[in-house]
């Protein structure tokens, strides 16, 4: 006998217990990475207007936040630096006493079980807001590579476990790998922002980091979001250059890219549930138009179902709490 009435898919949906047994995608806090915006100082916790619930933190506050995440089962954080001064070359990016470097040291000392990743890019640090050196009105790819490598080495020397270049220069992964190895840091991993599209979804982040470009836009180096095949080439190249894990960013409008990457590559795949995706949820939830808890767990489940091994998300702490309280069935 085939088909209805012998077959009734509703039978296994009747109770939370049977739904739990047959659930294909299981969300757990150990898939989350929490982004931190860090600045120098003590006792600093500055609210960010466009990202309600996310603060700019000084190293000591980052330690407290890291301890809380660790206790909730979140294994990792990724640090973004807010510099004290910006210049043409973004030189604070490789200042060994910079906010990222100080915070890495503090976290590795006080929350040893937490994996510390750092975003490697120049846009927060340059006066013009671009991700590399500007020459004749254009971001100069090859002149930028050694600066990215210097920043990555500085983060790694401070103790970062993983460096994550987000600049989208060609060749940055091999430049960074070469520099790390030359500095006897072969154990530091590279998470490459490989398929990163030029996206309107980064708006709130740029307010948080003060990193909006002062002229032009990032379409000359970030990908055209229309291109899935090109995304596969970016990922393949980063893996050839020595990336240990690759990323698709943003996540929600790019689930097909995550899915195809999962089918083609055996390397770990990360997805970045970016600031605009978070801010939209917060705005609608704040108006009472959606149920934030259920929406967030549904979004994160969708990103993992598409094929991501781990997800960078501003909802990491809340989602971890909600999962502890029963997740989607609560
Ligand atoms: C660049 C960088 C950006 C994000 C992560 N790394 C901004 C950009 O490319 O303009 C965006 C993350 C987000 O929107 O949450 N350093």
mmCIF file of N, CA and C in Angstrom, residues 94 96 101 104-105 150-161 163 179-180 182-185 188:
data_model
loop_
_atom_site.group_PDB
_atom_site.id
_atom_site.type_symbol
_atom_site.label_atom_id
_atom_site.label_comp_id
_atom_site.label_asym_id
_atom_site.label_seq_id
_atom_site.Cartn_x
_atom_site.Cartn_y
_atom_site.Cartn_z
ATOM 1 N N UNK A 94 47.272 47.390 13.673
ATOM 2 C CA UNK A 94 48.367 46.497 14.111
ATOM 3 C C UNK A 94 49.105 47.065 15.322
ATOM 4 N N UNK A 96 49.974 46.874 18.915
ATOM 5 C CA UNK A 96 49.926 45.774 19.887
ATOM 6 C C UNK A 96 49.182 46.154 21.168
ATOM 7 N N UNK A 101 43.721 43.807 20.553
ATOM 8 C CA UNK A 101 44.838 43.082 21.151
ATOM 9 C C UNK A 101 44.694 42.999 22.669
ATOM 10 N N UNK A 104 41.883 40.543 23.474
ATOM 11 C CA UNK A 104 42.296 39.149 23.269
ATOM 12 C C UNK A 104 43.074 38.676 24.497
ATOM 13 N N UNK A 105 44.042 39.486 24.921
ATOM 14 C CA UNK A 105 44.855 39.078 26.084
ATOM 15 C C UNK A 105 43.986 38.868 27.317
ATOM 16 N N UNK A 150 50.077 42.294 8.819
ATOM 17 C CA UNK A 150 50.598 42.857 10.076
ATOM 18 C C UNK A 150 49.531 42.843 11.165
ATOM 19 N N UNK A 151 48.301 43.215 10.789
ATOM 20 C CA UNK A 151 47.210 43.218 11.772
ATOM 21 C C UNK A 151 46.948 41.803 12.277
ATOM 22 N N UNK A 152 46.921 40.833 11.358
ATOM 23 C CA UNK A 152 46.646 39.448 11.760
ATOM 24 C C UNK A 152 47.742 38.936 12.703
ATOM 25 N N UNK A 153 49.006 39.242 12.388
ATOM 26 C CA UNK A 153 50.112 38.791 13.237
ATOM 27 C C UNK A 153 49.995 39.435 14.625
ATOM 28 N N UNK A 154 49.633 40.710 14.662
ATOM 29 C CA UNK A 154 49.495 41.394 15.948
ATOM 30 C C UNK A 154 48.381 40.749 16.790
ATOM 31 N N UNK A 155 47.263 40.404 16.157
ATOM 32 C CA UNK A 155 46.177 39.728 16.881
ATOM 33 C C UNK A 155 46.648 38.356 17.385
ATOM 34 N N UNK A 156 47.361 37.647 16.501
ATOM 35 C CA UNK A 156 47.796 36.290 16.850
ATOM 36 C C UNK A 156 48.823 36.326 17.985
ATOM 37 N N UNK A 157 49.725 37.314 17.937
ATOM 38 C CA UNK A 157 50.702 37.430 19.029
ATOM 39 C C UNK A 157 50.024 37.711 20.355
ATOM 40 N N UNK A 158 48.912 38.453 20.302
ATOM 41 C CA UNK A 158 48.176 38.737 21.546
ATOM 42 C C UNK A 158 47.477 37.482 22.061
ATOM 43 N N UNK A 159 47.340 36.476 21.190
ATOM 44 C CA UNK A 159 46.743 35.215 21.645
ATOM 45 C C UNK A 159 45.498 34.779 20.895
ATOM 46 N N UNK A 160 45.135 35.486 19.820
ATOM 47 C CA UNK A 160 43.930 35.089 19.073
ATOM 48 C C UNK A 160 44.080 33.659 18.563
ATOM 49 N N UNK A 161 43.001 32.894 18.655
ATOM 50 C CA UNK A 161 43.009 31.517 18.158
ATOM 51 C C UNK A 161 42.753 31.474 16.651
ATOM 52 N N UNK A 163 42.075 34.124 13.140
ATOM 53 C CA UNK A 163 41.976 35.456 12.534
ATOM 54 C C UNK A 163 41.044 35.355 11.321
ATOM 55 N N UNK A 179 52.556 35.146 6.629
ATOM 56 C CA UNK A 179 53.068 35.984 7.724
ATOM 57 C C UNK A 179 52.965 35.256 9.063
ATOM 58 N N UNK A 180 51.865 34.564 9.293
ATOM 59 C CA UNK A 180 51.713 33.833 10.562
ATOM 60 C C UNK A 180 52.788 32.748 10.676
ATOM 61 N N UNK A 182 55.654 32.643 9.141
ATOM 62 C CA UNK A 182 56.986 33.248 9.276
ATOM 63 C C UNK A 182 57.235 33.713 10.705
ATOM 64 N N UNK A 183 56.156 34.030 11.424
ATOM 65 C CA UNK A 183 56.287 34.473 12.816
ATOM 66 C C UNK A 183 56.147 33.309 13.798
ATOM 67 N N UNK A 184 56.263 32.078 13.279
ATOM 68 C CA UNK A 184 56.115 30.888 14.134
ATOM 69 C C UNK A 184 54.767 30.836 14.835
ATOM 70 N N UNK A 185 53.723 31.118 14.070
ATOM 71 C CA UNK A 185 52.368 31.021 14.607
ATOM 72 C C UNK A 185 51.534 30.074 13.724
ATOM 73 N N UNK A 188 47.664 29.147 14.524
ATOM 74 C CA UNK A 188 46.551 30.113 14.454
ATOM 75 C C UNK A 188 45.774 29.870 13.163
#
